Amino acid sequence: LQALAADLRLDANAVDYVLLAIYFVLVLGIGYMARRHVSTSMDFFLSGRSLPAWVTGLAFISANLGAIEVMGMSANGAEYGLPTAHYFWIGAVPAMLFLGIVMMPFYYGSKVRSVPEYMLRRFGKPAHLVNGISFATAQVLIAGANLFLLASVVNLLLGWPIWLSVIVAAAIVLSYTALGGLSAAIYNEVLQFVVIVAALLPLTIVGLYKVGGWQGLVDKVSAGPGGPEQLASWPGNQLTGFSDNFLSVLGLVFGLGFVLSFGYWTTNFVEVQRAMAAKSMSAARRTPIIGAFPKMFIPFIVIIPGMIAGVAVTELSGENKAALMAGGDAPSGATFNQALLLLMRDLLPNGMLGIAIAGLLASFMAGMAANLSSFNTVFTYDIWQTYLRRDRPDGYYLTVGRVVTAVATVFAIGTAFIASTYVNLMDYLQQLFSFFNAPLFATFILGMFWRRMTPTAGWIGLVSGTASAVAVFILSESGVWTLPGQGAAFVGAGAAFVVDIVVSVAVTTVTRPKPAEQLVGLVYSLTPKETRQHETTGDDAGWYRNPALLAGIVLVITIALNIIF
Amino acid sequence: MPRLRKHLLVLVGMLAVVVGTATAPASAAPSAPAAPASATESTSAAWPKVTRTTIGSATGTMSVAAACPVTVYGYRGTLLCGATAMEIQWSPGRLEFFGIATDRTIWHVWPNSGGWKVMPGNGHADDIYDGWWQGSARRVFVHVNSNDSYWYSDDAGPGWNGWHRW
């Protein structure tokens, strides 16, 4: 393995380091500029709800384009091939459209400052506390995972010690998020999106050239260990672990496409926060829809490089890939997680290498900054202000937000070393999403559309759903129920959703609902229809700003992509 | 478990249809110095997994080109009795079966292939010898008895590329 690490070391020269330095100066400069616009806690935590839709839309997608997404999806591309695109076309885009069209009016219209705050107003304190604490804990853990991946990549590529990489990266992210709050994080995410694309697009083009174009890639994947089924996104048996086509499609559509995906995209405050920072209801609704446009095409610069690595990188192709697909160790010692790095090593010259490294670092920092900026908001508003120190001046909470950002960064450094003990972070995180996001989505969807649902049903449903996902996980881990691939997460998510719904309905029938006047703006039937209609005046005027029309265009393109591939 | 069951079914099916099945030797090839290193009957962690089978003799008198009917992955074919055939599992779940026909042409079949296909390159041989990953390419070896030579064909993407002497 040490030999492999030495093989991965990139021959970065002065040009690459200058490009990296320019990038970091820009990142810190954005933080400094954003600081001048922060005077209230709302400015710090929600950018004063002042940002245009295209900025929040790109930030929405960039916040998700973190280390785990870029490295993990490339690894999945190398292992499973084109079916990995389901994470985008089935597992993201429909849910993003649903968030923009259906759910955003409740979030933005009710003027809540966070997703847990919606839980507080809809279901009361027990459900709020469960959601707030689990979300805050998860963000620190995921920030640590992002940080660890960043450090391990810097260590492999440039030879810096892990501890030094962790501290330097944490210090940079802390600097701009603590200075400029959400605005700094969002504007940096826009920059990071550009840098990530600038890094991955040339890698994809050069990679395709090397394997003989698209047809060359098709031929090589067909001949390789994955075979032709890695070139069609449906039915995705290798990805789901189901050998039966019907069950595989059902697992993808219901488990990934509905429960896991809707759970992640519609209730995860890391994402929803970007839309909440938009300057109007229309802009907030357009945020995830604008984000869906690039999201549809990200597979082409993330998954395809992974597929290229699976046929063109010696350490990952042939018998190595076959052994890794079987769950064993490759004779080369490489893993799918190194797909992108190995491809960069093989293909990129100096200069392009600097941009590519900057792109990877950008994705790691975008992910971590998103974790930190959503954590500090939930901790300050939903835990500190709600349960510990109420009714203090606004400046007090602004200070708390900055201090908490620093404390969370220190914790993230600690959890980075916890993350280092896990072999496959992608599988681990999918599992976490099945525990927490899937039942949360069930509670939200029921609570938003069924005014009778009671506060007691809210928290009992959540806990029951999580418990059922954990039970599926235990059955799978103990070998009682064999679910290879990421099938355990899909089935767990489905179980969590169904159990949450059933328990919530049952508990609602024997407990007392909230009075209707307390639910105005929080549930569908009690929310004025005008809030869901497109504004045709001012900054929101114009057919091209109509959320429903934009969503329709995205949907048509997504369906076309599913048919073509 | 489903995968294991599937493999067992394929194996049982092969055993059932091949008349007079004989146990394959650990290495089907003579130990000529020029022979490519053969994989053992693979149970190791290395890929691919190779399973050799000697095609049984047909009922009745054995002739030079006796035909033995076989059904593999649901596809019926006729192979040369006494020749070594081979199932190669290239990766988990990716199976391919190679055999020699009575006219000594080389054929292969795989699940959902639609039937037996002749290997490109107009090759003739007496036994399937071995298969392995050559970098990112699949490689299959055959043996010719008359001059004790070994030949191979690769598929690195565009398809099997004819036969080359080892």
XYZ file of C-alpha atoms in Angstrom:
731
model
C 0.000 0.000 0.000
C 2.896 2.322 0.668
C 4.072 1.653 -2.861
C 0.621 2.588 -4.146
C 0.686 5.780 -2.079
C 4.006 6.652 -3.638
C 2.530 5.949 -7.093
C -0.304 8.344 -6.361
C 1.989 11.239 -5.486
C 1.435 13.922 -8.114
C 4.309 15.734 -9.624
C 2.938 19.196 -8.821
C 5.243 22.040 -9.797
C 5.367 25.811 -9.238
C 2.584 26.490 -11.759
C 0.234 24.173 -9.882
C 1.069 25.746 -6.518
C 0.548 29.276 -7.903
C -2.903 28.264 -9.177
C -3.726 26.789 -5.783
C -2.538 29.964 -4.028
C -4.699 32.155 -6.300
C -7.690 29.991 -5.510
C -7.188 30.253 -1.746
C -6.724 34.035 -1.934
C -10.067 34.250 -3.768
C -11.761 32.047 -1.161
C -10.533 34.122 1.766
C -11.232 37.356 -0.122
C -14.869 36.361 -0.543
C -15.088 35.717 3.205
C -13.626 39.146 3.953
C -15.957 40.903 1.495
C -19.012 39.105 2.862
C -18.118 40.159 6.406
C -18.893 43.783 5.540
C -22.506 42.867 4.902
C -23.065 41.063 8.194
C -24.680 43.215 10.858
C -27.480 41.001 12.213
C -27.870 37.338 13.036
C -30.230 37.013 10.052
C -27.440 38.331 7.798
C -25.036 35.801 9.268
C -27.294 32.731 9.301
C -29.567 33.349 6.307
C -27.751 36.044 4.260
C -30.516 38.487 5.215
C -32.778 36.575 2.768
C -31.331 38.773 0.022
C -29.606 36.600 -2.592
C -30.695 36.131 -6.212
C -31.974 32.746 -7.344
C -29.068 31.888 -9.659
C -26.594 32.355 -6.773
C -28.592 30.281 -4.296
C -29.304 27.723 -7.055
C -25.622 27.135 -7.803
C -24.823 27.136 -4.073
C -27.636 24.610 -3.558
C -25.928 22.187 -5.906
C -22.381 23.011 -4.818
C -23.204 22.368 -1.163
C -24.025 18.824 -2.208
C -20.997 18.513 -4.468
C -18.699 17.799 -1.555
C -15.888 15.333 -1.197
C -18.166 12.393 -0.608
C -20.208 13.187 -3.707
C -17.266 13.703 -6.074
C -15.027 10.909 -4.805
C -17.877 8.566 -3.854
C -19.772 8.870 -7.133
C -16.567 8.431 -9.147
C -15.899 5.309 -7.092
C -19.446 4.110 -7.756
C -18.936 4.855 -11.456
C -15.823 2.679 -11.485
C -17.616 -0.117 -9.626
C -21.192 -0.026 -10.969
C -20.945 2.073 -14.145
C -23.817 4.085 -15.560
C -26.475 2.889 -13.060
C -24.761 5.271 -10.630
C -26.566 8.032 -12.560
C -29.698 6.989 -10.655
C -28.317 8.952 -7.716
C -28.789 12.030 -9.899
C -31.665 11.372 -12.314
C -33.862 9.348 -9.963
C -32.248 10.059 -6.609
C -32.047 13.852 -6.831
C -33.781 15.747 -9.629
C -37.421 14.729 -8.938
C -37.010 15.511 -5.233
C -35.415 18.873 -6.005
C -38.371 19.775 -8.202
C -40.768 18.639 -5.483
C -38.954 20.828 -2.965
C -39.198 23.861 -5.222
C -42.780 23.411 -6.342
C -44.518 21.849 -3.339
C -42.557 22.278 -0.128
C -40.764 25.597 -0.418
C -43.934 27.646 0.043
C -44.252 26.149 3.544
C -40.600 26.682 4.457
C -40.195 30.162 3.030
C -43.793 31.291 3.519
C -43.890 30.360 7.197
C -40.733 32.470 7.779
C -39.072 29.707 9.779
C -35.301 30.059 10.008
C -34.501 26.371 9.817
C -36.041 22.988 9.077
C -36.073 22.021 12.786
C -37.922 25.284 13.485
C -40.641 24.094 11.106
C -40.832 20.927 13.228
C -41.187 23.086 16.336
C -44.095 25.042 14.920
C -45.831 22.071 13.346
C -45.275 19.399 16.003
C -43.935 21.083 19.137
C -40.806 20.660 21.248
C -40.227 16.871 21.441
C -40.079 16.417 17.654
C -38.087 19.653 17.349
C -35.515 18.535 19.875
C -35.116 15.087 18.269
C -34.642 16.689 14.846
C -32.380 19.535 16.040
C -29.974 17.377 18.019
C -29.753 14.586 15.430
C -29.171 17.112 12.644
C -26.480 19.020 14.563
C -24.684 15.797 15.500
C -24.836 14.489 11.942
C -23.392 17.744 10.548
C -20.346 17.634 12.811
C -19.777 13.984 11.862
C -20.162 14.667 8.141
C -17.958 17.788 8.350
C -15.315 15.538 9.896
C -15.713 13.042 7.052
C -15.269 15.828 4.489
C -12.233 17.095 6.359
C -10.655 13.673 6.577
C -11.153 13.002 2.882
C -9.648 16.367 2.046
C -6.630 15.704 4.241
C -6.087 12.204 2.916
C -6.216 13.472 -0.669
C -3.734 16.273 0.057
C -1.566 13.718 1.827
C -1.646 11.350 -1.143
C -1.267 13.965 -3.835
C 1.185 16.379 -2.298
C 2.679 14.438 0.584
C 1.571 16.776 3.375
C 1.016 15.005 6.724
C -2.665 14.224 7.461
C -2.717 16.279 10.684
C -1.293 19.337 8.918
C -3.753 19.030 6.034
C -6.679 18.686 8.475
C -5.691 21.787 10.438
C -4.881 23.988 7.420
C -8.111 23.063 5.627
C -10.186 23.520 8.784
C -8.579 26.925 9.403
C -9.401 28.128 5.881
C -13.031 26.985 5.996
C -13.415 28.405 9.517
C -11.952 31.758 8.429
C -14.483 32.463 5.747
C -17.557 30.908 7.374
C -16.939 32.646 10.721
C -16.220 35.975 9.012
C -18.934 36.136 6.398
C -21.474 33.576 7.589
C -23.846 32.012 5.077
C -23.153 34.677 2.410
C -19.445 33.805 2.409
C -20.267 30.114 2.270
C -22.758 30.611 -0.576
C -20.587 32.896 -2.750
C -17.666 30.544 -2.215
C -19.889 27.643 -3.219
C -20.594 29.425 -6.515
C -16.842 29.843 -7.062
C -16.261 26.248 -6.027
C -18.860 25.018 -8.482
C -17.005 26.755 -11.320
C -13.640 25.389 -10.156
C -14.997 21.843 -9.745
C -16.396 21.867 -13.286
C -13.151 23.408 -14.590
C -11.280 20.535 -12.958
C -13.488 17.608 -13.905
C -14.540 18.535 -17.438
C -10.994 18.415 -18.918
C -10.350 15.174 -17.033
C -13.441 13.657 -18.636
C -12.533 14.872 -22.128
C -8.911 13.713 -21.909
C -10.058 10.395 -20.420
C -12.554 9.774 -23.210
C -9.887 10.589 -25.772
C -7.576 8.050 -24.172
C -10.094 5.193 -24.309
C -11.150 5.900 -27.886
C -14.123 8.175 -27.348
C -17.563 7.193 -26.118
C -17.661 4.061 -28.291
C -14.252 3.058 -26.964
C -15.523 3.398 -23.400
C -18.638 1.377 -24.253
C -16.511 -1.394 -25.787
C -14.066 -1.522 -22.890
C -16.724 -1.525 -20.195
C -18.601 -4.263 -22.076
C -15.473 -6.411 -22.202
C -14.504 -5.635 -18.606
C -15.592 -7.290 -15.369
C -18.769 -5.220 -15.137
C -20.010 -6.233 -18.555
C -22.622 -4.525 -20.756
C -25.093 -4.094 -17.909
C -22.857 -1.325 -16.550
C -23.764 0.738 -19.604
C -27.500 0.932 -19.037
C -28.907 2.720 -16.043
C -31.844 0.280 -15.780
C -32.450 -2.150 -14.070
C -29.233 -1.528 -12.060
C -29.013 -4.998 -10.448
C -25.368 -4.598 -9.446
C -26.125 -1.321 -7.704
C -29.134 -2.524 -5.750
C -27.879 -6.036 -5.099
C -31.209 -7.518 -6.302
C -30.801 -10.133 -9.052
C -34.497 -9.856 -9.912
C -35.096 -6.983 -12.349
C -38.496 -6.031 -10.929
C -37.214 -5.854 -7.361
C -34.198 -3.884 -8.534
C -36.339 -1.278 -10.286
C -38.704 -1.154 -7.304
C -35.760 -0.642 -4.945
C -34.426 2.174 -7.103
C -37.731 3.957 -7.648
C -39.202 3.577 -4.176
C -36.134 3.185 -1.937
C -33.683 5.543 -3.620
C -35.918 7.649 -5.860
C -38.684 8.303 -3.393
C -37.799 7.756 0.250
C -34.038 8.303 0.445
C -33.964 11.020 -2.166
C -37.000 12.988 -1.030
C -35.853 12.538 2.555
C -32.448 14.003 1.801
C -33.347 16.822 -0.596
C -36.548 18.077 0.993
C -35.757 17.911 4.712
C -31.991 18.359 4.874
C -31.371 21.855 6.182
C -27.927 21.975 4.550
C -29.755 22.212 1.230
C -32.949 23.987 2.282
C -30.905 26.750 3.963
C -29.566 27.859 0.557
C -33.112 28.369 -0.708
C -34.106 30.164 2.492
C -31.366 32.730 1.778
C -33.106 33.745 -1.474
C -34.598 37.201 -1.730
C -38.206 36.246 -2.502
C -40.611 33.353 -2.450
C -40.237 32.927 -6.211
C -36.430 32.953 -5.943
C -36.581 30.420 -3.105
C -38.795 28.119 -5.183
C -36.497 28.483 -8.190
C -33.363 27.702 -6.131
C -33.570 23.885 -6.220
C -34.994 23.968 -9.758
C -32.064 26.055 -11.053
C -29.780 23.658 -9.182
C -31.428 20.741 -10.978
C -30.136 21.933 -14.367
C -26.445 21.337 -13.578
C -27.364 18.372 -11.379
C -28.681 16.500 -14.432
C -25.319 16.776 -16.163
C -22.936 16.257 -13.241
C -22.920 12.462 -13.849
C -21.059 13.145 -17.075
C -18.121 14.729 -15.241
C -18.189 12.545 -12.123
C -19.405 9.058 -13.064
C -17.816 8.853 -16.503
C -14.297 9.591 -15.172
C -14.927 6.779 -12.676
C -15.948 4.435 -15.504
C -12.861 5.465 -17.468
C -10.686 4.732 -14.445
C -12.316 1.295 -14.204
C -11.066 0.361 -17.674
C -7.992 2.543 -18.232
C -6.210 2.635 -14.868
C -4.155 -0.525 -14.473
C -4.664 -0.742 -10.718
C -8.456 -0.709 -11.085
C -9.144 -2.722 -14.232
C -9.362 -6.413 -15.128
C -8.667 -8.762 -12.241
C -8.370 -5.808 -9.839
C -11.887 -4.628 -10.607
C -13.239 -8.189 -10.474
C -11.699 -8.719 -7.035
C -13.020 -5.392 -5.734
C -16.499 -6.120 -7.119
C -16.409 -9.389 -5.189
C -15.753 -7.450 -2.013
C -12.132 -8.524 -1.726
C -8.842 -6.695 -2.041
C -7.442 -5.901 -5.457
C -4.056 -7.472 -6.181
C -2.853 -3.918 -6.903
C -3.912 -2.730 -3.444
C -6.020 0.074 -4.967
C -9.649 0.801 -4.095
C -12.477 2.322 -6.098
C -12.289 5.399 -3.850
C -8.988 6.240 -5.543
C -10.483 6.182 -9.046
C -10.402 9.928 -9.607
C -6.934 10.374 -8.129
C -5.445 7.566 -10.181
C -7.010 8.957 -13.339
C -5.626 12.429 -12.584
C -2.213 10.892 -12.023
C -2.342 9.104 -15.359
C -3.812 11.839 -17.525
C -3.215 15.385 -16.390
C -0.178 17.535 -17.152
C 1.077 20.305 -14.860
C -1.142 23.360 -14.868
C -4.230 21.249 -15.442
C -3.108 19.318 -12.398
C -3.161 22.493 -10.282
C -6.720 23.245 -11.417
C -7.761 19.664 -10.746
C -6.297 19.709 -7.238
C -7.982 23.065 -6.608
C -11.231 21.509 -7.857
C -10.978 18.614 -5.441
C -10.096 20.897 -2.536
C -12.987 23.160 -3.557
C -15.417 20.258 -3.369
C -14.162 19.230 0.049
C -14.386 22.769 1.396
C -17.820 23.370 -0.160
C -19.149 20.316 1.624
C -17.585 21.191 4.944
C -18.630 24.862 4.796
C -22.203 23.764 4.097
C -22.096 21.485 7.131
C -20.718 24.248 9.341
C -23.064 26.994 8.153
C -26.145 24.827 8.652
C -24.861 23.527 11.985
C -24.270 26.989 13.442
C -27.779 28.102 12.434
C -29.531 25.086 13.944
C -27.418 25.132 17.081
C -27.852 28.866 17.688
C -31.524 29.236 16.799
C -32.935 25.803 17.571
C -30.938 24.699 20.590
C -29.222 27.692 22.213
C -31.935 30.322 21.691
C -34.908 27.972 22.135
C -33.827 25.943 25.135
C -30.823 27.583 26.822
C -30.636 31.400 26.438
C -33.859 33.038 25.304
C -34.606 36.723 24.672
C -31.069 38.036 24.321
C -30.135 40.920 21.964
C -29.581 39.980 18.322
C -25.853 40.757 18.554
C -25.545 38.097 21.241
C -26.779 35.385 18.879
C -24.492 36.674 16.121
C -21.540 36.220 18.474
C -22.800 32.796 19.532
C -22.990 31.829 15.847
C -19.356 32.764 15.247
C -18.121 31.064 18.414
C -20.145 27.936 17.655
C -18.670 27.822 14.138
C -15.185 27.751 15.681
C -16.151 25.131 18.255
C -17.793 22.968 15.566
C -14.620 23.203 13.482
C -12.572 21.898 16.406
C -15.070 19.056 16.851
C -14.924 18.351 13.118
C -11.151 17.958 13.402
C -11.848 15.367 16.100
C -14.506 13.571 14.071
C -12.160 13.607 11.058
C -10.028 11.128 12.934
C -13.124 9.053 13.782
C -14.015 9.058 10.072
C -10.538 7.763 9.292
C -11.499 4.430 10.885
C -14.266 3.729 8.325
C -13.368 1.864 5.144
C -16.280 3.002 2.952
C -17.707 6.383 3.902
C -20.255 6.402 1.071
C -22.004 3.230 2.259
C -21.811 4.535 5.830
C -23.473 7.823 4.932
C -26.202 6.172 2.846
C -26.948 4.110 5.922
C -27.141 7.235 8.096
C -29.549 8.831 5.618
C -31.807 5.771 5.850
C -31.821 6.142 9.654
C -32.626 9.838 9.844
C -33.750 11.366 6.545
C -36.239 8.710 5.465
C -38.431 8.875 8.610
C -38.067 12.646 8.677
C -39.496 12.847 5.177
C -42.433 10.622 6.174
C -43.212 12.889 9.133
C -42.890 16.020 7.000
C -45.007 14.827 4.116
C -47.756 13.597 6.428
C -47.583 16.715 8.597
C -47.700 19.090 5.629
C -50.691 17.464 3.950
C -52.707 16.082 6.882
C -53.728 18.761 9.327
C -55.123 16.189 11.780
C -51.645 14.727 12.452
C -50.786 15.345 16.094
C -47.578 16.553 17.782
C -47.280 13.234 19.658
C -47.504 11.327 16.359
C -44.725 13.591 15.049
C -42.034 12.460 17.441
C -43.214 8.874 17.976
C -43.356 8.357 14.208
C -39.821 9.703 13.839
C -38.403 7.454 16.544
C -40.268 4.376 15.230
C -39.106 4.983 11.664
C -35.495 5.355 12.736
C -35.746 2.199 14.856
C -37.064 0.173 11.914
C -34.221 1.367 9.631
C -31.731 0.403 12.331
C -33.412 -3.014 12.593
C -32.965 -3.613 8.835
C -29.336 -2.551 9.170
C -28.760 -5.025 12.018
C -30.455 -7.856 10.078
C -28.241 -7.086 7.084
C -25.017 -6.747 9.076
C -25.653 -9.940 11.024
C -26.217 -11.892 7.791
C -29.848 -12.786 8.590
C -30.967 -10.878 5.489
C -28.337 -10.671 2.754
C -28.541 -7.381 0.891
C -25.397 -6.680 -1.085
C -24.592 -3.397 -2.812
C -26.414 -0.507 -1.176
C -29.608 -2.536 -0.965
C -29.632 -2.458 2.843
C -29.846 1.337 2.833
C -32.632 1.294 0.212
C -34.674 -1.333 2.070
C -33.993 0.362 5.424
C -35.196 3.669 4.031
C -38.372 2.050 2.688
C -39.041 0.360 6.039
C -38.426 3.592 7.944
C -40.839 5.474 5.702
C -43.648 2.913 5.888
C -43.318 2.339 9.638
C -43.209 6.085 10.303
C -46.406 6.615 8.288
C -48.257 3.687 9.876
C -47.247 4.598 13.434
C -47.988 8.294 12.900
C -51.468 7.531 11.592
C -52.142 5.120 14.452
C -50.936 7.529 17.141
C -52.849 10.423 15.581
C -56.134 8.562 15.989
C -55.707 8.447 19.775
C -54.053 11.823 20.469
C -55.090 15.463 20.255
C -54.263 17.587 17.177
C -53.127 21.219 17.250
C -55.804 23.890 16.741
C -56.207 24.904 13.093
C -55.234 28.547 13.734
C -51.759 27.420 14.853
C -51.202 25.565 11.597
C -51.794 28.364 9.100
C -48.883 28.466 6.650
C -47.619 25.092 7.900
C -50.061 22.666 6.283
C -51.365 22.583 2.739
C -55.078 22.995 3.378
C -54.551 25.967 5.700
C -52.073 27.878 3.521
C -53.343 30.634 1.202
C -53.168 29.552 -2.440
C -51.569 32.879 -3.461
C -48.311 31.911 -1.734
C -47.882 29.056 -4.163
C -48.510 31.126 -7.285
C -45.815 32.668 -9.442
C -45.288 36.421 -8.973
C -45.569 38.226 -12.279
C -44.243 41.593 -11.114
C -40.884 43.126 -10.170
C -37.764 40.950 -10.025
C -39.844 37.813 -10.380
C -41.554 38.835 -13.621
C -41.012 36.898 -16.840
C -42.016 33.457 -18.026
C -38.434 32.229 -17.707
C -38.664 32.802 -13.953
C -41.791 30.716 -13.572
C -40.873 27.821 -11.220
C -43.483 25.453 -12.664
C -42.295 26.030 -16.239
C -38.630 25.604 -15.296
C -39.481 22.432 -13.377
C -41.334 21.104 -16.419
C -38.274 21.663 -18.632
C -36.030 19.876 -16.136
C -38.457 16.978 -15.894
C -38.594 16.502 -19.669
C -34.772 16.503 -19.944
C -34.473 14.065 -17.027
C -36.960 11.664 -18.599
C -35.045 11.916 -21.883
C -31.752 11.113 -20.109
C -33.344 8.074 -18.451
C -34.620 6.854 -21.824
C -31.315 7.447 -23.649
C -29.164 5.817 -20.971
C -27.217 -16.867 -1.400
C -29.089 -16.295 -4.693
C -25.750 -16.092 -6.485
C -24.550 -19.305 -4.866
C -27.828 -20.983 -5.773
C -27.479 -19.793 -9.368
C -23.963 -21.177 -9.638
C -25.014 -24.483 -8.152
C -27.887 -24.738 -10.627
C -25.584 -24.046 -13.541
C -23.111 -26.622 -12.311
C -25.779 -29.238 -11.662
C -27.282 -28.552 -15.081
C -23.930 -28.986 -16.750
C -23.293 -32.224 -14.903
C -26.714 -33.551 -15.778
C -26.489 -32.968 -19.511
C -22.906 -33.957 -20.062
C -23.072 -37.708 -20.423
C -20.411 -39.623 -18.577
C -18.949 -36.637 -16.849
C -15.368 -37.087 -15.786
C -13.485 -35.172 -13.177
C -11.200 -32.588 -14.733
C -7.521 -32.818 -13.885
C -5.956 -30.056 -11.856
C -4.243 -28.883 -15.002
C -5.552 -29.990 -18.338
C -2.372 -29.197 -20.198
C 0.767 -31.184 -20.544
C 3.660 -29.657 -18.697
C 5.429 -28.504 -21.809
C 7.951 -25.733 -21.124
C 6.183 -23.375 -23.499
C 2.793 -23.773 -21.866
C 1.329 -20.630 -20.341
C 1.015 -20.862 -16.562
C -2.369 -22.373 -15.870
C -4.693 -21.372 -13.087
C -5.569 -24.130 -10.681
C -9.211 -25.165 -10.377
C -9.842 -21.866 -8.759
C -11.156 -21.506 -5.296
C -8.634 -18.797 -4.452
C -9.313 -15.075 -4.176
C -7.879 -14.474 -7.649
C -10.132 -13.652 -10.584
C -11.399 -15.031 -12.864
C -12.735 -18.274 -11.377
C -12.148 -21.147 -13.782
C -14.034 -24.469 -13.797
C -12.870 -27.140 -16.248
C -15.047 -29.954 -17.531
C -14.178 -32.862 -19.770
C -17.028 -33.363 -22.161
C -18.283 -36.928 -21.763
C -18.426 -39.511 -24.525
C -21.665 -40.077 -26.359
C -23.526 -43.271 -25.826
C -22.481 -45.935 -28.263
C -19.169 -46.291 -29.986
C -16.729 -43.434 -29.487
C -15.646 -41.975 -32.816
C -12.911 -39.459 -33.634
C -15.414 -36.638 -33.682
C -18.066 -37.993 -31.397
C -20.770 -35.475 -30.625
C -21.895 -34.847 -27.094
C -25.019 -32.758 -26.624
C -24.758 -30.163 -23.892
C -27.051 -27.516 -22.519
C -25.407 -24.553 -20.866
C -27.311 -21.540 -19.478
C -30.365 -22.971 -21.210
C -28.743 -23.113 -24.664
C -28.370 -26.472 -26.347
C -25.249 -27.264 -28.351
C -23.043 -30.109 -29.477
C -19.438 -30.350 -28.316
C -16.568 -32.661 -29.048
C -16.615 -35.610 -26.685
C -13.493 -35.917 -24.571
C -12.416 -32.306 -25.098
C -11.860 -29.987 -22.182
C -14.441 -27.227 -21.909
C -14.384 -24.425 -19.417
C -16.656 -22.126 -17.495
C -15.026 -18.817 -16.613
C -16.522 -16.489 -14.070
C -14.836 -13.237 -15.052
C -16.244 -11.302 -12.107
C -19.080 -11.841 -9.613
C -22.055 -12.989 -11.671
C -20.359 -12.664 -15.066
C -20.214 -16.194 -16.488
C -18.999 -17.437 -19.844
C -18.619 -21.017 -21.099
C -16.108 -22.061 -23.790
C -16.117 -25.376 -25.674
C -14.815 -27.181 -28.758
C -17.253 -28.299 -31.463
C -16.956 -31.548 -33.392
C -15.265 -29.727 -36.303
C -12.739 -28.362 -33.732
C -14.037 -24.785 -34.024
C -14.155 -22.843 -30.770
C -17.486 -21.727 -29.345
C -18.707 -19.784 -26.353
C -21.962 -18.974 -24.638
C -23.056 -16.801 -21.717
C -26.312 -16.166 -19.873
C -28.816 -14.294 -22.050
C -26.492 -14.524 -25.063
C -29.240 -15.906 -27.265
C -27.295 -19.078 -28.014
C -23.874 -20.479 -28.764
C -21.521 -18.243 -30.816
C -18.405 -19.231 -32.685
C -15.301 -17.373 -31.516
C -14.045 -14.928 -34.180
C -10.814 -15.725 -36.025
C -11.697 -19.128 -37.504
C -9.643 -20.940 -34.838
C -9.470 -24.717 -34.478
C -8.300 -26.472 -31.322
C -8.695 -29.600 -29.247
C -9.128 -28.258 -25.713
C -9.947 -25.051 -23.927
C -6.900 -24.545 -21.762
C -7.311 -21.480 -19.543
C -8.535 -17.907 -19.191
C -7.462 -14.862 -17.255
C -7.434 -11.072 -17.168
C -4.630 -9.666 -19.249
C -4.663 -6.100 -17.940
C -8.146 -4.875 -18.745
C -8.663 -7.529 -21.454
C -10.218 -10.972 -21.155
C -7.867 -13.638 -22.481
C -8.738 -17.234 -23.386
C -6.253 -19.989 -24.197
C -6.795 -23.111 -26.296
C -4.556 -26.095 -26.957
C -3.833 -27.825 -30.260
C -2.768 -31.439 -29.843
C -1.165 -32.062 -33.224
C 1.770 -29.722 -32.602
C 1.282 -29.225 -28.839
C 0.784 -25.482 -29.314
C -1.147 -22.944 -27.264
C -3.147 -20.120 -28.800
C -4.930 -17.185 -27.222
C -7.539 -14.580 -28.057
C -8.123 -11.259 -26.252
C -11.126 -9.029 -25.835
C -10.019 -5.566 -24.762
C -13.163 -3.861 -25.911
C -13.945 -4.088 -29.606
C -14.477 -7.863 -29.414
C -12.375 -11.057 -29.537
C -9.398 -10.290 -31.718
C -8.588 -13.600 -33.434
C -6.051 -16.246 -32.428
C -2.390 -15.686 -31.659
C 0.224 -18.306 -30.942
C 1.746 -18.240 -27.434
